[in-house]
Short mmCIF file of C-alpha atoms (C1' of nucleotides) in Angstrom, two decimals:
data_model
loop_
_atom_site.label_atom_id
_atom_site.label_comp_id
_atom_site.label_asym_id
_atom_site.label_seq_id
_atom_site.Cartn_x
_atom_site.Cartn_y
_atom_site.Cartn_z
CA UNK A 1 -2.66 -5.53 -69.43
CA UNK A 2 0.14 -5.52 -71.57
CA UNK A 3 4.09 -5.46 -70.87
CA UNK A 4 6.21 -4.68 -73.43
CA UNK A 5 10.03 -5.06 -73.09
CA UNK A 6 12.55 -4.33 -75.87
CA UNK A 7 14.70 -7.20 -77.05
CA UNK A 8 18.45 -6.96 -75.32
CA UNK A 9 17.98 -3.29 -75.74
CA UNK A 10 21.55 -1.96 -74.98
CA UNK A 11 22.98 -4.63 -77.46
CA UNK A 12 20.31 -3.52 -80.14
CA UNK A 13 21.57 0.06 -79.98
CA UNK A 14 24.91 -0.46 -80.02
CA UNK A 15 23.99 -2.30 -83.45
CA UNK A 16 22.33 0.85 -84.54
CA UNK A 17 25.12 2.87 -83.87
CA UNK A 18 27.63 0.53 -85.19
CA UNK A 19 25.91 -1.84 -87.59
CA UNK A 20 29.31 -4.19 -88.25
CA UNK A 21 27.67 -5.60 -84.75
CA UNK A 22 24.89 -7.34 -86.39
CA UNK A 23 24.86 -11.05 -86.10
CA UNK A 24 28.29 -11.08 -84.25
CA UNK A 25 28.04 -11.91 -80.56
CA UNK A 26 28.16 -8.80 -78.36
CA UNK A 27 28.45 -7.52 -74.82
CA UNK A 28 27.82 -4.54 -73.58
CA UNK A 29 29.37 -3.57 -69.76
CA UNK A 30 32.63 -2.73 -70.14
CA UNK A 31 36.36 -3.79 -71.98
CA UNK A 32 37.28 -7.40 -72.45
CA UNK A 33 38.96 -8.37 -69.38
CA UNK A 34 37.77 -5.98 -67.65
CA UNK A 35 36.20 -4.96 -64.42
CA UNK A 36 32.12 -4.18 -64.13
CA UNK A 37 29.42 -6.40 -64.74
CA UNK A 38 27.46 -7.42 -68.52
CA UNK A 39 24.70 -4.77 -68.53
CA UNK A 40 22.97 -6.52 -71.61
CA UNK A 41 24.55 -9.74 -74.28
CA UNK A 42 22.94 -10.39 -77.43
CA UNK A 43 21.87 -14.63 -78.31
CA UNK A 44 24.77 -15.06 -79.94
CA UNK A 45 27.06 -14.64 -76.88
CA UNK A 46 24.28 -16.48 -74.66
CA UNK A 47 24.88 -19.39 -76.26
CA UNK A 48 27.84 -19.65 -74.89
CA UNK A 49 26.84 -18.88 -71.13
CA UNK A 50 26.67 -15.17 -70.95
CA UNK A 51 24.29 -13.43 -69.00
CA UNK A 52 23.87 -9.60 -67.72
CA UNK A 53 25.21 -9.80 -64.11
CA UNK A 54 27.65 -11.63 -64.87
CA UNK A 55 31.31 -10.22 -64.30
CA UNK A 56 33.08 -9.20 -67.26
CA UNK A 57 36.11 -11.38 -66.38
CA UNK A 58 33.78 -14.32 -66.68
CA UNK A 59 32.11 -13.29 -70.06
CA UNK A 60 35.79 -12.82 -71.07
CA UNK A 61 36.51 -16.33 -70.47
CA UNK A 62 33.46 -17.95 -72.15
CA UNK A 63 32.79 -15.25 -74.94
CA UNK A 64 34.51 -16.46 -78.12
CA UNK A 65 37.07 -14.93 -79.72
CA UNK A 66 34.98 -12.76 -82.54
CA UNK A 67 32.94 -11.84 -79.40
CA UNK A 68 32.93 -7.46 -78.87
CA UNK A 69 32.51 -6.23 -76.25
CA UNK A 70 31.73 -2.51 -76.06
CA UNK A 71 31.16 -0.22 -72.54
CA UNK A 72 27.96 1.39 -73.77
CA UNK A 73 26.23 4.79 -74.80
CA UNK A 74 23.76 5.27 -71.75
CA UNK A 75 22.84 8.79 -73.55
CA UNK A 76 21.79 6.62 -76.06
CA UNK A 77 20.10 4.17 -74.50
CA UNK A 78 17.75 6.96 -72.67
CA UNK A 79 17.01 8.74 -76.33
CA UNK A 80 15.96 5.34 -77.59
CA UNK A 81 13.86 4.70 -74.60
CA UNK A 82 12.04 7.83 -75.11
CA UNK A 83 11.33 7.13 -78.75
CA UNK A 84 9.90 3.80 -77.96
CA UNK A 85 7.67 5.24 -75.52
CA UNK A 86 6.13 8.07 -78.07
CA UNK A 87 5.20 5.16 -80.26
CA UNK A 88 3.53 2.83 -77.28
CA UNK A 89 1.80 6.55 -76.59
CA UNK A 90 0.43 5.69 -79.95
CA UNK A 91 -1.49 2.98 -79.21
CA UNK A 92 -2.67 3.77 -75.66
CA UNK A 93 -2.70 6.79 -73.84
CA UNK A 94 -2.17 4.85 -70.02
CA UNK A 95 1.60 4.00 -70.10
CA UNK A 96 3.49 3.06 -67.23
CA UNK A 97 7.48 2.78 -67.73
CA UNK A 98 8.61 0.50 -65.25
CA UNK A 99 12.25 0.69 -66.67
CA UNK A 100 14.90 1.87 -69.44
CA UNK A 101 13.61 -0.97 -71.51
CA UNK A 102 10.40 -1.70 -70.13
CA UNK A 103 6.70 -0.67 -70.62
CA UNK A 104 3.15 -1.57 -69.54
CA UNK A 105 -0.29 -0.48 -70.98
CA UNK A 106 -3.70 -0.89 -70.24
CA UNK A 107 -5.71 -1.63 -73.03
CA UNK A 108 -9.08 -1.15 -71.65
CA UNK A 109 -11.30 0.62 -73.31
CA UNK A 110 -9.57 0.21 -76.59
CA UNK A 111 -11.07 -2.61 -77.36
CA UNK A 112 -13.62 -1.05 -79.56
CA UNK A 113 -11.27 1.30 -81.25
CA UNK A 114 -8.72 -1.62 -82.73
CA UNK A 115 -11.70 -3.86 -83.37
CA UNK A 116 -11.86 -5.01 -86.93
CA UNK A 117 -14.44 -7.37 -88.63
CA UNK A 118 -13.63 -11.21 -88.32
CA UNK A 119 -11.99 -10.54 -84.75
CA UNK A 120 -12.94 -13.47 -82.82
CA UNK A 121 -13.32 -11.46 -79.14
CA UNK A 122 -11.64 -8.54 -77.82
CA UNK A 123 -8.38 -10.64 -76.89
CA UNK A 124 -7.99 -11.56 -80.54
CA UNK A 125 -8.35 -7.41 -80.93
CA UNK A 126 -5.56 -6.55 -78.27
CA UNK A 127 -3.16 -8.99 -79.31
CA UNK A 128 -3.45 -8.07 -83.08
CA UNK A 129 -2.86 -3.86 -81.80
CA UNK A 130 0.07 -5.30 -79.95
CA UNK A 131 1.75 -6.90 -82.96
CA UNK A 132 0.92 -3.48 -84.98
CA UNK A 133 2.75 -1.65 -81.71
CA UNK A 134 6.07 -4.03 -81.74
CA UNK A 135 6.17 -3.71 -85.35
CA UNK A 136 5.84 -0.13 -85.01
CA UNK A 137 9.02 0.26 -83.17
CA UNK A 138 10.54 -2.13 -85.15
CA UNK A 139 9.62 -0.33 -88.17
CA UNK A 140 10.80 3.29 -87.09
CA UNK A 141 13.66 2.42 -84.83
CA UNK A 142 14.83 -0.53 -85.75
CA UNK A 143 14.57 -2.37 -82.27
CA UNK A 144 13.12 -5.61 -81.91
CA UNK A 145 10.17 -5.92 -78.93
CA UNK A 146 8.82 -8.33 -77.32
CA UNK A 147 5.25 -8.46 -75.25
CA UNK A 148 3.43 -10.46 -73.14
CA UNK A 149 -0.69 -9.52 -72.66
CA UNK A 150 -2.54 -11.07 -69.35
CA UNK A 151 -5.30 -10.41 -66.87
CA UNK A 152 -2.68 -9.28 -64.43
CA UNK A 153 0.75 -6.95 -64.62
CA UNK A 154 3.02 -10.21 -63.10
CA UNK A 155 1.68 -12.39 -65.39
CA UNK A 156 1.78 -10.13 -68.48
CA UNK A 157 5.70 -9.46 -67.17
CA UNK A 158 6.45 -13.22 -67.51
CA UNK A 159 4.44 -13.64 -70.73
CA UNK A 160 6.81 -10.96 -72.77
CA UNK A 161 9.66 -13.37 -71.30
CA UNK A 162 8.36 -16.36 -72.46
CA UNK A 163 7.30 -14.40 -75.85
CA UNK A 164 11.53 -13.58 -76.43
CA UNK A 165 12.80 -12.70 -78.87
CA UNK A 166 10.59 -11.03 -81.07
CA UNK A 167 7.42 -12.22 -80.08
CA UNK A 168 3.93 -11.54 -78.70
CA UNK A 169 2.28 -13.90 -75.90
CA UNK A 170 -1.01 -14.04 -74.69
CA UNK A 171 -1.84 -15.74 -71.88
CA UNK A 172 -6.12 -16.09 -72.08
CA UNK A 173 -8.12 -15.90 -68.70
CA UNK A 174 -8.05 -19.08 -66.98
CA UNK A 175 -5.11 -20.08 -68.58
CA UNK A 176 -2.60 -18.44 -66.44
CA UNK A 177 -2.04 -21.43 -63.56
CA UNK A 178 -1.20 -23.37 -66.15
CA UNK A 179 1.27 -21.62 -68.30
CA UNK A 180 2.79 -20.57 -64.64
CA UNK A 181 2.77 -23.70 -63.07
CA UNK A 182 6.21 -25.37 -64.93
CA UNK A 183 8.36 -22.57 -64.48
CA UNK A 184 11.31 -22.61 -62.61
CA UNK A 185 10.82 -20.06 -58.95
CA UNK A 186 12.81 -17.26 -60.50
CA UNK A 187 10.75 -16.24 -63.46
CA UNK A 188 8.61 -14.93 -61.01
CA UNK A 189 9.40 -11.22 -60.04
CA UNK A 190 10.34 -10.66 -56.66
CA UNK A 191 11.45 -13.93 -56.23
CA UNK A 192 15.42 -13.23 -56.51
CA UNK A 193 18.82 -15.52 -55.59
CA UNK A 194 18.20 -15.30 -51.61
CA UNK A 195 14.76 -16.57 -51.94
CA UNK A 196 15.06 -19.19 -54.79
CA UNK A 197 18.05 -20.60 -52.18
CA UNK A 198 15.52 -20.79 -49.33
CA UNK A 199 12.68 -22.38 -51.73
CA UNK A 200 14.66 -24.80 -52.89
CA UNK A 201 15.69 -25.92 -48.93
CA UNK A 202 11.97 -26.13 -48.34
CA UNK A 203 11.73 -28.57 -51.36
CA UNK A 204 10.38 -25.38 -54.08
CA UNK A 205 12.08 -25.11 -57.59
CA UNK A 206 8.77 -24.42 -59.84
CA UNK A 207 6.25 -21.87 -59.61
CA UNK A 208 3.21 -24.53 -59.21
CA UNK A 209 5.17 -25.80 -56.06
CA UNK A 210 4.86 -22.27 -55.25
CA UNK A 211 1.23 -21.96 -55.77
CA UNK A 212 0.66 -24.93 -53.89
CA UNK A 213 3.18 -23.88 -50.99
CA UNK A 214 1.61 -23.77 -47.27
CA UNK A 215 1.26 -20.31 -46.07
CA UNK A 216 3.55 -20.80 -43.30
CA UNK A 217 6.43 -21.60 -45.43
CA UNK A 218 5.66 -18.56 -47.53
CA UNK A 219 5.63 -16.23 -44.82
CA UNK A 220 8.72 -17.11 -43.51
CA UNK A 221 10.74 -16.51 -46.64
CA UNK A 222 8.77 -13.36 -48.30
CA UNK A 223 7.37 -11.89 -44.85
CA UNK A 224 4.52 -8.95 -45.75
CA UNK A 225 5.09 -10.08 -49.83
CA UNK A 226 3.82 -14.11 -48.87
CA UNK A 227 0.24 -12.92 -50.08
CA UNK A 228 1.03 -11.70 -53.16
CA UNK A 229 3.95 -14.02 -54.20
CA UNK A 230 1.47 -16.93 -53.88
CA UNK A 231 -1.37 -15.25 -55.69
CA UNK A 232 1.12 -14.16 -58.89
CA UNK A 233 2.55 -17.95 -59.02
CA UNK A 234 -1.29 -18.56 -59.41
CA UNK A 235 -1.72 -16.00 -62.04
CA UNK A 236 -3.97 -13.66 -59.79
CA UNK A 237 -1.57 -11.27 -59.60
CA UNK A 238 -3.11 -7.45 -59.57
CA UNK A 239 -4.29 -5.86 -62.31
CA UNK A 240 -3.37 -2.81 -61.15
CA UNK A 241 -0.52 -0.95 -63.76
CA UNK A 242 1.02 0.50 -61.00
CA UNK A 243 2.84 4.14 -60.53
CA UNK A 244 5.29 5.48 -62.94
CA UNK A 245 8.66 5.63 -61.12
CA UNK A 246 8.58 8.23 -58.67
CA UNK A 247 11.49 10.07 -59.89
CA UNK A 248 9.33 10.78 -62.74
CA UNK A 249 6.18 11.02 -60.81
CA UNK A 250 4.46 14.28 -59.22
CA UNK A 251 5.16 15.80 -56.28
CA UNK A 252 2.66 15.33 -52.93
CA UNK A 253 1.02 18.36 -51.78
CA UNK A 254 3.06 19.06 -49.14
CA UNK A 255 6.11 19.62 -51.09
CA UNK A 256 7.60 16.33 -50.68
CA UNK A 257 9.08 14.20 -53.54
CA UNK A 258 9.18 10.63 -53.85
CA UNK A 259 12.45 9.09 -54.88
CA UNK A 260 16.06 9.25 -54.42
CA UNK A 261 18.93 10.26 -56.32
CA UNK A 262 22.52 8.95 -55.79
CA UNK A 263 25.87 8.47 -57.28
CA UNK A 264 28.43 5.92 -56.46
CA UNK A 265 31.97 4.99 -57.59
CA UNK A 266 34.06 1.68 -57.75
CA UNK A 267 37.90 2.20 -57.58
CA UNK A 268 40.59 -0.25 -58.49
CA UNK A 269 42.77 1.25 -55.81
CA UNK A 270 41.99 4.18 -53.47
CA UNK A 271 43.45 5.72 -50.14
CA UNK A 272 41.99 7.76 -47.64
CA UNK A 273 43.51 10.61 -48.82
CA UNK A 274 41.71 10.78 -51.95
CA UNK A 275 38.40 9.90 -50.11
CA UNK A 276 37.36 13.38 -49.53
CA UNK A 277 37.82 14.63 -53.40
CA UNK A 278 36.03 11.68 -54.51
CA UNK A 279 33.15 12.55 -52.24
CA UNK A 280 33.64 16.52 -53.65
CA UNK A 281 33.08 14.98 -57.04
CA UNK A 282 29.71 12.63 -55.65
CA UNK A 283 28.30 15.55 -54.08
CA UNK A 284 28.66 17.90 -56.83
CA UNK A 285 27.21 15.53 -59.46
CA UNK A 286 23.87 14.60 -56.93
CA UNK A 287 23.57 18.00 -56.07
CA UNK A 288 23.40 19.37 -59.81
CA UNK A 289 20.69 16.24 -60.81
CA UNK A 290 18.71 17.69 -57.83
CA UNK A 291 18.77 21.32 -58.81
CA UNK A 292 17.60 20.11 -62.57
CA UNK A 293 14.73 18.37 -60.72
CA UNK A 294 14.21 21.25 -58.38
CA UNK A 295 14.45 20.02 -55.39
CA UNK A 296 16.36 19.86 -52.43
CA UNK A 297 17.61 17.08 -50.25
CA UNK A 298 16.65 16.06 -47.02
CA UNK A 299 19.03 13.50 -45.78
CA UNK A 300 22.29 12.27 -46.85
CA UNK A 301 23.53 8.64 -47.02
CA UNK A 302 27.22 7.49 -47.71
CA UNK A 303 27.77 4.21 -48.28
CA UNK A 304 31.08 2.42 -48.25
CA UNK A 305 32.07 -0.56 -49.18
CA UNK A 306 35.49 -2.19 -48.51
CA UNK A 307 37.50 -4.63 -50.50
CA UNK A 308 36.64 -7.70 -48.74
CA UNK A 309 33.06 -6.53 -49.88
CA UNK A 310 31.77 -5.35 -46.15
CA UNK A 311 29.32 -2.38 -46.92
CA UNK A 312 28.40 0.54 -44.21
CA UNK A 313 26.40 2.72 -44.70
CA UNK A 314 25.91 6.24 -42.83
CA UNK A 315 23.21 8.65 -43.07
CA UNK A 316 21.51 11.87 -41.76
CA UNK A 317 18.40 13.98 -41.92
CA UNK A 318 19.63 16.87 -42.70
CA UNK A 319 18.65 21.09 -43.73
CA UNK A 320 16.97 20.75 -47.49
CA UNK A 321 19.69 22.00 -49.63
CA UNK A 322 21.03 21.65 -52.97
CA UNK A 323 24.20 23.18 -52.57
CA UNK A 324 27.18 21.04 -53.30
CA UNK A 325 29.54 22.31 -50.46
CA UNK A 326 27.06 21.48 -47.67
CA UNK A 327 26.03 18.00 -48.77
CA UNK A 328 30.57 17.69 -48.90
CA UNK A 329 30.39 18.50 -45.31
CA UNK A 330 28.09 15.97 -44.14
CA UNK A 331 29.27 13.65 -46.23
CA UNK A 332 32.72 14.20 -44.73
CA UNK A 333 31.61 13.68 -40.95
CA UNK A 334 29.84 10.46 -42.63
CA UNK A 335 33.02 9.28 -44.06
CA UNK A 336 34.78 9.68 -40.82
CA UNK A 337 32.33 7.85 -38.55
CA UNK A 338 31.94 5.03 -41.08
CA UNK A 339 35.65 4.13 -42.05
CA UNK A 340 36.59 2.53 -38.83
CA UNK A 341 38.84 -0.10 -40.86
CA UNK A 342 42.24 0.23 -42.27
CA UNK A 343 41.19 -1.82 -45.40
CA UNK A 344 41.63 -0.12 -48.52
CA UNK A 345 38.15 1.08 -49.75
CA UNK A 346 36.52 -0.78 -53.54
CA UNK A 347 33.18 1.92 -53.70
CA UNK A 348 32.42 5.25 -52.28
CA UNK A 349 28.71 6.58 -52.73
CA UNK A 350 26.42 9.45 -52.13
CA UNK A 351 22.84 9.21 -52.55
CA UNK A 352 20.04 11.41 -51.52
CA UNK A 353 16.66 11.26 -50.06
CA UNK A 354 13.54 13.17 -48.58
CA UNK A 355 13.29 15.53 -51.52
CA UNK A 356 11.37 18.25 -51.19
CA UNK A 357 10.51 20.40 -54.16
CA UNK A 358 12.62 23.62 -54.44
CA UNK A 359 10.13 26.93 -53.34
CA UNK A 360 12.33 29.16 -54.53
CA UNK A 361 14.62 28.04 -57.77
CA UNK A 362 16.22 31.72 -58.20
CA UNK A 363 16.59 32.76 -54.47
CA UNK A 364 18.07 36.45 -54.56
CA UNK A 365 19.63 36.49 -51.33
CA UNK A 366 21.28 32.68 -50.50
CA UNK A 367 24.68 33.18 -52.04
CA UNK A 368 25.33 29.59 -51.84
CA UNK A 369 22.18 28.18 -53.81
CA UNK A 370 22.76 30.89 -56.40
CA UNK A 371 26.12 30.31 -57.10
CA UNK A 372 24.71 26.71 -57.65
CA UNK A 373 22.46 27.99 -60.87
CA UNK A 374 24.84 30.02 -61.86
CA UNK A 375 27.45 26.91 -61.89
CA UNK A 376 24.85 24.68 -63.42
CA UNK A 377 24.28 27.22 -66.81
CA UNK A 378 27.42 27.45 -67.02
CA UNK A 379 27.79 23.56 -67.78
CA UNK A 380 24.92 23.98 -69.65
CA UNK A 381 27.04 26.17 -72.16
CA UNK A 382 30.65 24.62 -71.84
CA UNK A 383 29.77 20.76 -71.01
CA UNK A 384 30.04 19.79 -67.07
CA UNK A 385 33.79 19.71 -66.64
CA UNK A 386 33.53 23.18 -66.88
CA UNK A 387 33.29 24.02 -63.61
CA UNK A 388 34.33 22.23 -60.70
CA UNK A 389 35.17 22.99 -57.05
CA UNK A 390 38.45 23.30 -55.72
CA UNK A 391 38.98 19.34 -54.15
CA UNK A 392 37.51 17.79 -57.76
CA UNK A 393 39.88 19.74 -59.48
CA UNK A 394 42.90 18.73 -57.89
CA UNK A 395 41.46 15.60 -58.20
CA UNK A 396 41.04 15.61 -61.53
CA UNK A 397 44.33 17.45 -62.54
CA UNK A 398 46.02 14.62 -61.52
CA UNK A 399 44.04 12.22 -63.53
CA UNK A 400 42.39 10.26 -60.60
"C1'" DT B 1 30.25 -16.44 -59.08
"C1'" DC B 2 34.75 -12.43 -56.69
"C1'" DT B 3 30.45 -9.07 -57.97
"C1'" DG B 4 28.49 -1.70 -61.80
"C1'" DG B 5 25.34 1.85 -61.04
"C1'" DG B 6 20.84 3.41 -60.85
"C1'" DG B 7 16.84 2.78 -58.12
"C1'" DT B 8 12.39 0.98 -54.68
"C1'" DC B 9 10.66 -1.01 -50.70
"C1'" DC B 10 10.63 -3.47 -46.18
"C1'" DT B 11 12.39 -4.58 -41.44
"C1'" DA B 12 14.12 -4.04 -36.92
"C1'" DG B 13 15.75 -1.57 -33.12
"C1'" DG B 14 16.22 2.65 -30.59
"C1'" DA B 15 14.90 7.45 -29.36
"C1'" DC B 16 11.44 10.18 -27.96
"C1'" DC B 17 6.76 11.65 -26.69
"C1'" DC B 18 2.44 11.24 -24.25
"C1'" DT C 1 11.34 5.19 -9.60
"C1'" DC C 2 12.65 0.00 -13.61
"C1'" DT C 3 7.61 0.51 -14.98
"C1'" DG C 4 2.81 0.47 -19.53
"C1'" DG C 5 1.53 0.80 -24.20
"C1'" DG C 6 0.96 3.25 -28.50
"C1'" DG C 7 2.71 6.11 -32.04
"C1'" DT C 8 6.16 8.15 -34.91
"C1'" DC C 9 10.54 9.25 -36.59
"C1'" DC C 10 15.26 8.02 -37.51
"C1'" DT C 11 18.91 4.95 -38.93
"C1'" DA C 12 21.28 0.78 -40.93
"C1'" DG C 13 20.90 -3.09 -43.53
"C1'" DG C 14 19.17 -6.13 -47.02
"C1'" DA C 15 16.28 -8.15 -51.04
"C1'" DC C 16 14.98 -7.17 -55.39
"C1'" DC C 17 14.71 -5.05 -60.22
"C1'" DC C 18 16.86 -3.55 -64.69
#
DNA sequence: TCTGGGGTCCTAGGACCC
DNA sequence: TCTGGGGTCCTAGGACCC
């Protein structure tokens, strides 16, 4: 098992597209000063303290001076992603992407097809087609990759951490407890900020602590995930490579979709009377991805969060539909139930579940889902702004 | 620490049915 | 009438990941 991650990825593209960024310290998120969060920072503006998920105000104050900082090219981002994948393709055909900037491959079975004479065992074999794979998209994109190869997918995951930057980390059989066991709690996925707090009240800041941890204690903080927390920090995490992310995966037979799709909005200021075109706009955009994907939605979700940071969220089950109008009506009677305070509003957003796939993508006789096709090749030709309806246009003629 | 935007998955309580 | 238990679906919230 192998998981391959490419090296601060945003910051490495915005060097390709600009190359005046190389060697300076960079962050990528948003305007110096700004609002929004660091989304990816190169070493050089580590050093001083930056991290993605940080606030931008923050990395403001402890980026120095020659620091950039640029909002990003997510366009971008998703071509290079693609690119990097049709090389890993390359070198094995079973290819899970478990993010933008993140890979895993099974190597099993390849064994005897990388194999050259002097390899020392099949491990020495793997690693060595690794390096060629890294190299390989550093060679023919220019982005620098890191991986880490293990017996299991957690394991591997850490390894291509440890292996940053540039480097290529395997972790033998049997070896695994070991390299684990002085780690601080969070290296481990799935253990985040709330559980590393309630670790470290039970006494548990390293991952052999972890390992060792009584059962009990376990359960209490990771409920159902106790099990397999405890068997990753002991490096007997599953082998399994997992699924592909379901909103790239196939659909189920009975027409059902895994997966989600949503759209959500923070504002510097915003009223109630603007909530409704801002939730015209939401709707419009979700609805369009889900007519691209061909499907329709089965329940609607509207979440709102206030300034103070209190988030409510509303949903219903609702007739499968892609049209743009309907989800605005729902969403509407949403909105009304959930705002039941007069503080001003920081985030509106729409998301969409229970997807079913779309039986009939040209219906001749539902005005409404038509006129959605017809709206969507028209952005096609003339970009999305194109075409709007009535509330997002008066929304955006005044520059909201 | 004053927090974006895209997701996945789990939990807990209530409705409803038999 | 105040009383069972199991199953399933729905809804709201929260942890986690990148």
């Amino acid at each position: 098992m192998c998981c391959l991650d490419l090296d601060t990825f945003f910051v490495s593209v915005e060097r390709l597209l600009d190359p005046s960024l190389v060697g300076r310290p960079v962050v990528v998120g948003g305007a110096r000063g700004g609002r929004g969060v660091v989304t990816s920072a190169s070493y050089e503006v580590r050093a001083f303290g930056v991290r993605a998920g940080m606030s931008i105000r923050e990395a403001s104050d402890r980026a120095p001076a020659d620091a950039v900082f640029v909002p990003g090219h997510g366009d971008e981002y998703a071509d290079y992603s693609r690119r990097a994948r049709e090389i890993v393709e390359r070198f094995s055909p079973v290819v899970v992407a478990a993010s933008i900037d993140e890979h895993y491959i099974d190597f099993r079975g390849c064994e005897r097809l990388y194999r050259r004479p002097g390899d020392r065992d099949d491990d020495a074999t793997i690693e060595r087609a690794v390096r060629d794979c890294t190299a390989a998209i550093h060679r023919e994109l220019g982005l620098p990759a890191s991986a880490g190869i293990a017996t299991s997918k957690s394991m591997a995951k850490v390894a291509s951490g440890l292996a940053k930057p540039q480097g290529v980390l395997m972790v033998r059989a049997g070896t695994e407890a070991a390299t684990l066991a002085p780690l601080p709690v969070r290296k481990l996925p799935g253990i985040g900020p709330v559980a590393e707090q309630k670790l470290a009240a039970a006494g548990i800041v390293t991952l052999a602590q972890v390992a060792s941890a009584p059962e009990a204690v376990l359960r209490k903080i990771f409920g159902v995930y106790a099990a397999g927390i405890r068997s990753s920090a002991r490096g007997e995490g599953s082998d399994d490579i997992g699924r592909e992310r379901p909103a790239f995966r196939e659909h189920d037979p009975e027409g059902g979709v895994a997966g989600s799709i949503s759209n959500e909005r923070t504002f510097v200021e915003s009223t109630p009377e603007t909530a409704g075109e801002v939730l015209s706009g939401l709707c419009e955009r979700v609805a369009s991805r889900a007519r691209q994907r061909g499907v329709l939605a089965g329940q609607l979700t509207l979440k709102l969060r206030y300034v103070d940071f209190d988030t409510i969220s509303r949903g219903r089950t609702i007739q499968p539909t892609s049209v743009d109008t309907e989800l605005h009506r729902v969403a509407l009677e949403l909105y009304r139930e959930a705002r039941t305070r007069e503080l001003p509003i920081r985030l509106l957003g729409i998301a969409i579940a229970k997807l079913r796939l779309d039986a009939v993508q040209l219906p001749l006789f539902d005005g409404g889902e038509r006129r959605g096709v017809a709206v969507d090749r028209i952005r096609d030709r003339f970009g999305y702004h194109a075409v709007h309806l009535a509330t997002t246009l008066r929304r955006r003629r005044r520059g909201v």
